[in-house]
mmCIF file of C-alpha atoms in Angstrom:
data_model
loop_
_atom_site.group_PDB
_atom_site.id
_atom_site.type_symbol
_atom_site.label_atom_id
_atom_site.label_comp_id
_atom_site.label_asym_id
_atom_site.label_seq_id
_atom_site.Cartn_x
_atom_site.Cartn_y
_atom_site.Cartn_z
ATOM 1 C CA MET A 684 -0.160 -8.049 -2.444
ATOM 2 C CA THR A 685 0.515 -6.525 -5.787
ATOM 3 C CA PRO A 686 -0.452 -2.909 -6.475
ATOM 4 C CA THR A 687 -3.481 -4.029 -8.474
ATOM 5 C CA GLN A 688 -4.670 -6.246 -5.651
ATOM 6 C CA GLN A 689 -4.338 -3.377 -3.178
ATOM 7 C CA ASP A 690 -6.685 -1.308 -5.304
ATOM 8 C CA ASP A 691 -9.323 -4.036 -5.047
ATOM 9 C CA VAL A 692 -9.222 -4.171 -1.228
ATOM 10 C CA PRO A 693 -11.695 -1.880 0.498
ATOM 11 C CA ALA A 694 -10.167 0.840 2.685
ATOM 12 C CA SER A 695 -11.929 -0.571 5.755
ATOM 13 C CA VAL A 696 -9.906 -3.808 5.555
ATOM 14 C CA THR A 697 -6.604 -3.647 7.389
ATOM 15 C CA VAL A 698 -3.780 -6.047 6.888
ATOM 16 C CA PRO A 699 -2.617 -7.358 10.278
ATOM 17 C CA LYS A 700 0.944 -6.574 11.257
ATOM 18 C CA VAL A 701 3.193 -9.216 12.731
ATOM 19 C CA LEU A 702 3.445 -8.285 16.370
ATOM 20 C CA ARG A 703 6.232 -9.677 18.484
ATOM 21 C CA THR A 704 6.328 -9.906 22.207
ATOM 22 C CA ARG A 705 9.267 -8.632 24.207
ATOM 23 C CA LYS A 706 10.461 -12.191 24.835
ATOM 24 C CA GLN A 707 10.325 -12.981 21.111
ATOM 25 C CA LEU A 708 12.392 -9.883 20.340
ATOM 26 C CA GLN A 709 14.918 -10.811 23.035
ATOM 27 C CA ALA A 710 15.164 -14.372 21.726
ATOM 28 C CA ALA A 711 15.734 -13.068 18.189
ATOM 29 C CA ALA A 712 18.489 -10.736 19.423
ATOM 30 C CA VAL A 713 20.213 -13.544 21.325
ATOM 31 C CA SER A 714 19.998 -15.762 18.256
ATOM 32 C CA GLU A 715 21.501 -13.080 16.013
ATOM 33 C CA LEU A 716 24.315 -12.507 18.508
ATOM 34 C CA ALA A 717 25.093 -16.227 18.665
ATOM 35 C CA LEU A 718 25.210 -16.332 14.854
ATOM 36 C CA LEU A 719 27.557 -13.335 14.794
ATOM 37 C CA HIS A 720 29.906 -15.049 17.256
ATOM 38 C CA ALA A 721 29.853 -18.309 15.297
ATOM 39 C CA ASN A 722 30.611 -16.501 12.050
ATOM 40 C CA TRP A 723 33.396 -14.554 13.766
ATOM 41 C CA LYS A 724 35.132 -17.755 14.871
ATOM 42 C CA ARG A 725 35.337 -18.757 11.216
ATOM 43 C CA ALA A 726 36.586 -15.286 10.224
ATOM 44 C CA ILE A 727 39.498 -15.169 12.716
ATOM 45 C CA PRO A 728 42.031 -16.868 10.377
ATOM 46 C CA GLY A 729 41.224 -14.349 7.649
ATOM 47 C CA ALA A 730 41.599 -11.494 10.122
ATOM 48 C CA GLN A 731 44.998 -12.857 11.161
ATOM 49 C CA LEU A 732 46.098 -12.834 7.535
ATOM 50 C CA ARG A 733 44.784 -9.282 7.095
ATOM 51 C CA TRP A 734 46.330 -7.954 10.328
ATOM 52 C CA PRO A 735 49.266 -10.163 11.386
ATOM 53 C CA LYS A 736 50.153 -7.840 14.300
ATOM 54 C CA LEU A 737 46.916 -8.790 16.060
ATOM 55 C CA ASP A 738 47.088 -11.672 18.497
ATOM 56 C CA PRO A 739 44.610 -14.542 17.947
ATOM 57 C CA VAL A 740 43.429 -14.174 21.533
ATOM 58 C CA GLU A 741 42.658 -10.483 20.953
ATOM 59 C CA LEU A 742 40.775 -11.356 17.795
ATOM 60 C CA ALA A 743 38.751 -13.972 19.629
ATOM 61 C CA GLN A 744 37.940 -11.482 22.389
ATOM 62 C CA ALA A 745 36.688 -8.956 19.822
ATOM 63 C CA ARG A 746 33.892 -11.477 19.094
ATOM 64 C CA GLY A 747 33.003 -9.812 15.814
ATOM 65 C CA ASN A 748 32.415 -6.400 17.358
ATOM 66 C CA MET A 749 33.368 -3.958 14.624
ATOM 67 C CA HIS A 750 34.297 -1.192 17.051
ATOM 68 C CA ARG A 751 36.535 -3.375 19.207
ATOM 69 C CA LEU A 752 38.288 -4.755 16.161
ATOM 70 C CA ALA A 753 38.769 -1.276 14.720
ATOM 71 C CA GLY A 754 40.255 -0.164 18.033
ATOM 72 C CA LEU A 755 42.771 -3.026 17.946
ATOM 73 C CA VAL A 756 43.694 -2.267 14.336
ATOM 74 C CA GLN A 757 44.081 1.407 15.156
ATOM 75 C CA LEU A 758 46.409 0.712 18.087
ATOM 76 C CA ARG A 759 48.608 -1.904 16.431
ATOM 77 C CA TYR A 760 48.978 -0.176 13.076
ATOM 78 C CA GLN A 761 48.997 3.486 14.224
ATOM 79 C CA LEU A 762 46.074 4.408 12.003
ATOM 80 C CA THR A 763 43.445 7.074 12.399
ATOM 81 C CA ARG A 764 40.111 5.859 13.645
ATOM 82 C CA GLU A 765 38.574 6.504 10.228
ATOM 83 C CA GLN A 766 41.247 4.402 8.494
ATOM 84 C CA ALA A 767 40.797 1.564 10.981
ATOM 85 C CA ASP A 768 37.005 1.722 10.640
ATOM 86 C CA GLN A 769 37.333 1.610 6.846
ATOM 87 C CA GLN A 770 39.630 -1.426 6.892
ATOM 88 C CA VAL A 771 37.405 -3.316 9.322
ATOM 89 C CA ALA A 772 34.253 -2.419 7.397
ATOM 90 C CA GLU A 773 35.848 -3.709 4.192
ATOM 91 C CA PHE A 774 36.913 -6.910 5.934
ATOM 92 C CA LEU A 775 33.461 -7.473 7.428
ATOM 93 C CA ALA A 776 31.757 -6.206 4.236
ATOM 94 C CA VAL A 777 29.739 -3.691 6.231
ATOM 95 C CA PRO A 778 28.814 -0.320 4.711
ATOM 96 C CA VAL A 779 30.455 2.553 6.598
#
């Protein structure tokens, strides 16, 4: 609805919200997680170029988890947690 259309709608009329059941929310979360893992598999070669000290098996086990990856980067490159978080966030294009 545009702002002008909202003015024309009586106050007694309510716009229904999209309600989701618990199972629908769980299915959506599982789907998003599967997409994250699929995208991560494609990102592993780029991560290996970015951090050559990280083993491909370790990268695969991180499964796209930003915190696990930052922990690996921190350990291998002797960085502070903030520096590791920043590098991983830049790589994943996630705002810190």
